Backbone as JSON Lines, residues from 0, in Angstrom:
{"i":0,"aa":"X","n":[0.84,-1.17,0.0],"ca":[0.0,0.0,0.0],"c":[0.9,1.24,0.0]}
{"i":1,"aa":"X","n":[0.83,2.04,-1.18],"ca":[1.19,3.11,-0.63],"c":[0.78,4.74,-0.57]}
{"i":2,"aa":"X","n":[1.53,5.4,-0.27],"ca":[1.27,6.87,0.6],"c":[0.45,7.36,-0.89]}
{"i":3,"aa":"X","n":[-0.84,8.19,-0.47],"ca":[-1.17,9.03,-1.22],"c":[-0.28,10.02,-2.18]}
{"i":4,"aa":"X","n":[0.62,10.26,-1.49],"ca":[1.18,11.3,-2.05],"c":[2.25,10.71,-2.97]}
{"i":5,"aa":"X","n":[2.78,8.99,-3.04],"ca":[3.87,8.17,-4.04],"c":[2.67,7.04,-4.6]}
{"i":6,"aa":"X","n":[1.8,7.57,-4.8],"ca":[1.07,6.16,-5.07],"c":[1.02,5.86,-6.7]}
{"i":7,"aa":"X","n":[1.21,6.66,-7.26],"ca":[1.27,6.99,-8.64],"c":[2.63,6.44,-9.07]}
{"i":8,"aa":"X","n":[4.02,6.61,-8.63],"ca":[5.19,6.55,-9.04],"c":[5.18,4.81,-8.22]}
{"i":9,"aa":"X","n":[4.91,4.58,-6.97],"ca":[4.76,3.78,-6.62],"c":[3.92,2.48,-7.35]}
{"i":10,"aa":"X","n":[3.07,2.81,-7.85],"ca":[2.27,1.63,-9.17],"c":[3.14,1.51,-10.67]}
{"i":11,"aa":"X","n":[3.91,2.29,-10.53],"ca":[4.38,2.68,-12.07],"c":[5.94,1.45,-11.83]}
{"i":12,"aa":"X","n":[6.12,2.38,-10.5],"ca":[7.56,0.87,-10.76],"c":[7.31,-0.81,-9.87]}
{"i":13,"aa":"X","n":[6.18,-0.6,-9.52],"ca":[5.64,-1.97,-9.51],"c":[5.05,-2.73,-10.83]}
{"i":14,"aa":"X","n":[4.46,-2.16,-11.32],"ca":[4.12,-2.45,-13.11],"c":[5.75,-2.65,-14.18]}
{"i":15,"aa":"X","n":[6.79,-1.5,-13.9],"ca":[8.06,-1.9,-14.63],"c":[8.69,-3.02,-13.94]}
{"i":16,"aa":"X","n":[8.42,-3.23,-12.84],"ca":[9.49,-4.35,-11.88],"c":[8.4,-5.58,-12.39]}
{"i":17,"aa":"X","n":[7.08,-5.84,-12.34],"ca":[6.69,-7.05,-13.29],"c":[7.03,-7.24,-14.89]}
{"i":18,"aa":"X","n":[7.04,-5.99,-15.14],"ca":[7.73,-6.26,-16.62],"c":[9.06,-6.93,-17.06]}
{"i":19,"aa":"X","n":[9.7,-6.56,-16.16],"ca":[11.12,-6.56,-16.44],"c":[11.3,-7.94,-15.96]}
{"i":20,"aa":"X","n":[10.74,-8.68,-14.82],"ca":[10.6,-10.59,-14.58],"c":[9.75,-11.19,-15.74]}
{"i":21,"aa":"X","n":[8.61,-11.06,-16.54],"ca":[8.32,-11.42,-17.22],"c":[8.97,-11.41,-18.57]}
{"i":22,"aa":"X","n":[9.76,-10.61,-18.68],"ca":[10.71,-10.44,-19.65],"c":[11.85,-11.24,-19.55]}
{"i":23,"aa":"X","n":[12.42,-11.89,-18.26],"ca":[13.48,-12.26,-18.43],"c":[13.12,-13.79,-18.05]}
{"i":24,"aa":"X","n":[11.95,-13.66,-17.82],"ca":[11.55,-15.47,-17.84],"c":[10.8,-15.69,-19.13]}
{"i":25,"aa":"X","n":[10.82,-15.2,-19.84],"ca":[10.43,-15.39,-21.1],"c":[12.03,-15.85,-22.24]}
{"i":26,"aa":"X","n":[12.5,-14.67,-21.82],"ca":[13.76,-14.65,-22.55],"c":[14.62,-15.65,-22.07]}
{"i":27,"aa":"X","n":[14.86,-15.88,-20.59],"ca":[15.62,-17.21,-20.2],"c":[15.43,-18.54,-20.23]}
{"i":28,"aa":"X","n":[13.77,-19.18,-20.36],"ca":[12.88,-20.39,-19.88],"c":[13.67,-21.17,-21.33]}
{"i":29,"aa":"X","n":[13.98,-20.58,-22.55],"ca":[13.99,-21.85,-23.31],"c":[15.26,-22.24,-23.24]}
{"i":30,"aa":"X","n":[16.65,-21.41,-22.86],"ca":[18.24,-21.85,-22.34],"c":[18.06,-22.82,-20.87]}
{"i":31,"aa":"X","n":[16.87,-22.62,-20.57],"ca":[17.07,-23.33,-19.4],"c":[16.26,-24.94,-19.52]}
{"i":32,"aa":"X","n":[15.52,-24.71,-20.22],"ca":[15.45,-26.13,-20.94],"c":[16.01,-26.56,-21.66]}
{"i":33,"aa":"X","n":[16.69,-25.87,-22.22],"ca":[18.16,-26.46,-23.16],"c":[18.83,-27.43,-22.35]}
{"i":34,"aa":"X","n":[19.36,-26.23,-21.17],"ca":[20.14,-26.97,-20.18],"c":[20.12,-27.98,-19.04]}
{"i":35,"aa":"X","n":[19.02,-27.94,-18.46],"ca":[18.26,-28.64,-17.4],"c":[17.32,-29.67,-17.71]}
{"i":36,"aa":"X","n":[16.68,-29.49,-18.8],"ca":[15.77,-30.3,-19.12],"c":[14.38,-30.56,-18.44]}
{"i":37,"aa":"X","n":[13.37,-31.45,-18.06],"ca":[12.68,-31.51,-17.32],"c":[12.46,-30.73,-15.89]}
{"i":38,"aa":"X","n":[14.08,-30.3,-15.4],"ca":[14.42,-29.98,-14.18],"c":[14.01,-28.85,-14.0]}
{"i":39,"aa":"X","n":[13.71,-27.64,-15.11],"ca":[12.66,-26.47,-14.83],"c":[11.39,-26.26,-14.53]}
{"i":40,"aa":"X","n":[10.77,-27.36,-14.97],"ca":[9.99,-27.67,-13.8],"c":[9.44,-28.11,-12.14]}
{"i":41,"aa":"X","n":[11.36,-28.59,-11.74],"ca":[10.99,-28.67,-10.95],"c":[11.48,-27.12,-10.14]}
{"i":42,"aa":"X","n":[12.05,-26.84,-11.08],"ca":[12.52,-25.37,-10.19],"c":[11.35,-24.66,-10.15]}
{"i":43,"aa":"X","n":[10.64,-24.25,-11.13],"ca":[9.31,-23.25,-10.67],"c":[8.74,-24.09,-9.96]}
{"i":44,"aa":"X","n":[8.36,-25.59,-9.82],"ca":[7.36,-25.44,-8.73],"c":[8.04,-25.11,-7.3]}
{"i":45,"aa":"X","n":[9.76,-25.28,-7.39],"ca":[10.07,-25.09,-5.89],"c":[9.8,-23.63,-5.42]}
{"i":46,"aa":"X","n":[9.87,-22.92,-6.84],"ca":[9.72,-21.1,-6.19],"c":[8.05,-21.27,-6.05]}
{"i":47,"aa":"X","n":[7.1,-22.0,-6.64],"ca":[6.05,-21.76,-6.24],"c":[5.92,-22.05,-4.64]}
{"i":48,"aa":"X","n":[6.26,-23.3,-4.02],"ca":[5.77,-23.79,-2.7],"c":[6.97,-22.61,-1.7]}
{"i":49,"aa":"X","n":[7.88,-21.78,-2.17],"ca":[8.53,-20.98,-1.43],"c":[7.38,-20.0,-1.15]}
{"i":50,"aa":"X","n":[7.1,-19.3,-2.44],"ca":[6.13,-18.65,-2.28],"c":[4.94,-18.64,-1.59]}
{"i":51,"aa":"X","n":[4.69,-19.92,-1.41],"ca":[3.2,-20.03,-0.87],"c":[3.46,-19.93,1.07]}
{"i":52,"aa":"X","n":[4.55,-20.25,1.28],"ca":[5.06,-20.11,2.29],"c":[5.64,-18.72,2.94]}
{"i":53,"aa":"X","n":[6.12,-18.32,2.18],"ca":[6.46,-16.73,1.88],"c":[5.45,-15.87,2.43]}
{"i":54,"aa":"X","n":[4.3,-16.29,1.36],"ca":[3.05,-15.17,1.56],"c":[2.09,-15.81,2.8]}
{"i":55,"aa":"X","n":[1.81,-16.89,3.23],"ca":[1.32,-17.08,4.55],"c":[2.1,-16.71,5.93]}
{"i":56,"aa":"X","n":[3.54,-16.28,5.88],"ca":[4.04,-16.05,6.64],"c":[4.38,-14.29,6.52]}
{"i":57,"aa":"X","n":[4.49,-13.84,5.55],"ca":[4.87,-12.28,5.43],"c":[3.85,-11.24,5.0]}
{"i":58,"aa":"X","n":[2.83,-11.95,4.34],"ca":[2.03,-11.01,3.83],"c":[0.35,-10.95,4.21]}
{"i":59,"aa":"X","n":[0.14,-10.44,5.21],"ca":[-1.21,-10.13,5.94],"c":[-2.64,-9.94,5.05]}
{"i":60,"aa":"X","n":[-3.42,-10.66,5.48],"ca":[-4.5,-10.73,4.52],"c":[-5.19,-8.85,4.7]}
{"i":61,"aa":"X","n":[-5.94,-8.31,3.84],"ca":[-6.06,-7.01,3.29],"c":[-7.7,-6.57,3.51]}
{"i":62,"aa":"X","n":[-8.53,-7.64,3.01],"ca":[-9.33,-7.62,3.23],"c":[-10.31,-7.26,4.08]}
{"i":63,"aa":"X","n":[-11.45,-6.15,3.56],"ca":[-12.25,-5.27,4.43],"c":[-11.6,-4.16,6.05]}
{"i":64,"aa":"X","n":[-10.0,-4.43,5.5],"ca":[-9.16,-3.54,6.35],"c":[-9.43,-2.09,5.45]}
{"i":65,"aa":"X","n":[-9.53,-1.39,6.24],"ca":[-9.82,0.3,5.52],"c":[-8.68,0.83,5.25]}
{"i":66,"aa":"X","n":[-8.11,1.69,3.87],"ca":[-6.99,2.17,3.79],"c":[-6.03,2.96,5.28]}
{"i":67,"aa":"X","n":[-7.22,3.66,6.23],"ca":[-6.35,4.52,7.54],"c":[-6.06,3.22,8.12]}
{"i":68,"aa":"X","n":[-6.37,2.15,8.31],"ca":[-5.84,0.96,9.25],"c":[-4.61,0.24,8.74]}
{"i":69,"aa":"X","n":[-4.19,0.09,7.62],"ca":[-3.07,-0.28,7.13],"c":[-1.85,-0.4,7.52]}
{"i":70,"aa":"X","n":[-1.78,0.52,8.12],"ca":[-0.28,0.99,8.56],"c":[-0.6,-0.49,10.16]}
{"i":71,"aa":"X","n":[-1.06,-0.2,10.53],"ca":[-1.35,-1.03,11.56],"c":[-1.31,-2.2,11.28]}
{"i":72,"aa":"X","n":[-1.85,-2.96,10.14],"ca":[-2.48,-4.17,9.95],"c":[-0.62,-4.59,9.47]}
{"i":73,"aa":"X","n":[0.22,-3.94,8.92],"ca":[1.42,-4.36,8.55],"c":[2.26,-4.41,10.27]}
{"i":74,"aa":"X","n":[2.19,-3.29,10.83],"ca":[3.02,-3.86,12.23],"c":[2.4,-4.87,13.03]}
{"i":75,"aa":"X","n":[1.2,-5.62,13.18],"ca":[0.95,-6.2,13.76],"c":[1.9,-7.71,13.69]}
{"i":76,"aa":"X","n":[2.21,-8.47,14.7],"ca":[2.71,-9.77,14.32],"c":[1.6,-10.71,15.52]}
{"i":77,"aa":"X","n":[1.83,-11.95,15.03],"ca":[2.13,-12.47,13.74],"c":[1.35,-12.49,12.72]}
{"i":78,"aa":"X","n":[1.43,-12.32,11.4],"ca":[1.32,-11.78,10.2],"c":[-0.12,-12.69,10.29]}
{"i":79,"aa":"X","n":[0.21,-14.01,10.06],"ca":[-0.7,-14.9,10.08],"c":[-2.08,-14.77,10.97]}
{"i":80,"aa":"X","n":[-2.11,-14.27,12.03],"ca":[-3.02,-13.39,12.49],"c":[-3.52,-12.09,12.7]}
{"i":81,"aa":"X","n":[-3.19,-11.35,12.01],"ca":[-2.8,-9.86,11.54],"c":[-3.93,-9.63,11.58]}
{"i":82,"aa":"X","n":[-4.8,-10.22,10.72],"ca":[-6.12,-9.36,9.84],"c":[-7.19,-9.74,10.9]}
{"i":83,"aa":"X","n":[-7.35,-10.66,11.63],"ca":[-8.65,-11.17,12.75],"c":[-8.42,-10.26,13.95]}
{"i":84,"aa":"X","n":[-7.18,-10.03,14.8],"ca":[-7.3,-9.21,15.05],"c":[-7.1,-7.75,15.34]}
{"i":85,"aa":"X","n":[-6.96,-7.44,14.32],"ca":[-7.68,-5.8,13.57],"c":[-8.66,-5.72,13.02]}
{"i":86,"aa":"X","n":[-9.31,-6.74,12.65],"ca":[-11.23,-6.43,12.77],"c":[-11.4,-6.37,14.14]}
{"i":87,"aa":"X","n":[-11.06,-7.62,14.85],"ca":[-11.78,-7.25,16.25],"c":[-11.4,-6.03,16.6]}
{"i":88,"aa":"X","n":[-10.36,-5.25,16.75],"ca":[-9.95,-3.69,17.21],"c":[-11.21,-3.06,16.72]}
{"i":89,"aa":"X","n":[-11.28,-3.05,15.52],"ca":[-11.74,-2.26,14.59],"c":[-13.26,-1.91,15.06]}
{"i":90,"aa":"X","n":[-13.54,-3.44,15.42],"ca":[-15.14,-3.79,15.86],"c":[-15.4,-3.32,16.88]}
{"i":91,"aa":"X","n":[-14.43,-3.75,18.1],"ca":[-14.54,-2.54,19.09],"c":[-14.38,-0.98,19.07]}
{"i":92,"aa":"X","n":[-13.78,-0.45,18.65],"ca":[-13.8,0.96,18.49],"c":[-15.1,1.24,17.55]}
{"i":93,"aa":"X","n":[-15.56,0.7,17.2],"ca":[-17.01,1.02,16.31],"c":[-18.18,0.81,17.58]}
{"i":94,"aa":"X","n":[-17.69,-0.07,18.09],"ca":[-19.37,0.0,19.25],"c":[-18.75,1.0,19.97]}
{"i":95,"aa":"X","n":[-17.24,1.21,20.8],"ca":[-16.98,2.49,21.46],"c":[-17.83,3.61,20.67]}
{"i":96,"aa":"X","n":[-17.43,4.21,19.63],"ca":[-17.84,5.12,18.96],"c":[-19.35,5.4,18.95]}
{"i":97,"aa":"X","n":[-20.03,4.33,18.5],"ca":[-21.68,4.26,18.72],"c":[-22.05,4.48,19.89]}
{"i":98,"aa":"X","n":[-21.6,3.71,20.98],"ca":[-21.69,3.84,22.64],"c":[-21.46,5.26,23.14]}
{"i":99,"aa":"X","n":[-20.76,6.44,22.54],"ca":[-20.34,7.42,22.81],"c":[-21.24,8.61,22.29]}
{"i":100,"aa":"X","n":[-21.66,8.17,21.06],"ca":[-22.93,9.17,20.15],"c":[-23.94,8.57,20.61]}
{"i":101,"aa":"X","n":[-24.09,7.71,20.73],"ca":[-25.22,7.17,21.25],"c":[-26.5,6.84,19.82]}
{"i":102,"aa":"X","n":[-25.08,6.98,18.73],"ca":[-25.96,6.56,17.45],"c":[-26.2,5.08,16.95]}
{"i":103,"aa":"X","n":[-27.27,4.51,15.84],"ca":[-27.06,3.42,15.64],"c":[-26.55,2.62,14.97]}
{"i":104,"aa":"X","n":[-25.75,3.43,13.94],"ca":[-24.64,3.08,13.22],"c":[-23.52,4.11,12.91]}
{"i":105,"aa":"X","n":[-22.23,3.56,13.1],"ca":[-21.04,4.71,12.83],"c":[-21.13,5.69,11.14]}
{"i":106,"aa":"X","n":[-21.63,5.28,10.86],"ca":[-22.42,6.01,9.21],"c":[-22.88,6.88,9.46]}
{"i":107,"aa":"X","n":[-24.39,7.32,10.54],"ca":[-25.04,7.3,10.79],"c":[-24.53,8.92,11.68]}
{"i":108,"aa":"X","n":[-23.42,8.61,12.56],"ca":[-23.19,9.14,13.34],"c":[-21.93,10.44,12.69]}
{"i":109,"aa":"X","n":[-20.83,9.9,11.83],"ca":[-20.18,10.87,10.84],"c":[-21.27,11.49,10.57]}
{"i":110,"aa":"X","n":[-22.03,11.18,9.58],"ca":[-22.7,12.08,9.09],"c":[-23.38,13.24,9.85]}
{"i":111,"aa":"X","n":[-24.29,12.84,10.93],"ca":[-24.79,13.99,12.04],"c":[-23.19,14.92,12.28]}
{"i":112,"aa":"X","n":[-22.17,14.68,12.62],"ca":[-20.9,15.08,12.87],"c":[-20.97,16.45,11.7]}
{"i":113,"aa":"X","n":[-20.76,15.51,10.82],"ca":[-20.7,16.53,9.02],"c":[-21.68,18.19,9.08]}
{"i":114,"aa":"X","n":[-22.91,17.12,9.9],"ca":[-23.76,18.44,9.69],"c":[-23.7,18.85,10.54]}
């Protein structure tokens, strides 16, 4: 995720940094079946099961987390439980909030705020 203010330059060299791997596994995959033979297969699947390991351990699920919570949802450890609880936070500070306006939904209650 990033900052409003790099998010633009920030997508741009995430888009060139996939280009530039798809380019060179394109350009390398058939020397490496030259050379290895069958055995490139077993190499991508080993970067696949790295990966899958990788991302259950480093990379926090995202989902129905609100962009202002982010920053949070990345320091939390362990990763693997990251996202359950920061809803629960989340869930609590929403009935705090309601409990405090005494409104019946936090929607509900911004908005009276607004006006």
């Amino acid at each position: 995720m990033f900052d409003q203010n790099t998010r633009s330059l920030g997508q741009a060299n995430a888009a060139a940094n996939n280009w530039l791997w798809n380019f060179l596994i394109a350009r390398f995959t058939e020397q490496m079946f030259n050379a290895w033979g069958y055995g490139v297969y077993f190499f991508f699947a080993s970067l696949m099961l790295v990966s899958c390991v990788f991302v259950f351990f480093c990379v926090p699920e995202t989902k129905s987390i609100p962009l202002e919570a982010m920053d949070q949802l990345f320091r939390e450890k362990p990763v693997w439980r990251a996202h359950d609880k920061l809803m629960a936070e989340l869930a609590r500070s929403g009935q705090e909030q309601q409990r405090i306006t005494g409104s019946g939904s936090p929607e509900k209650a911004q908005s009276e705020e607004i006006e």
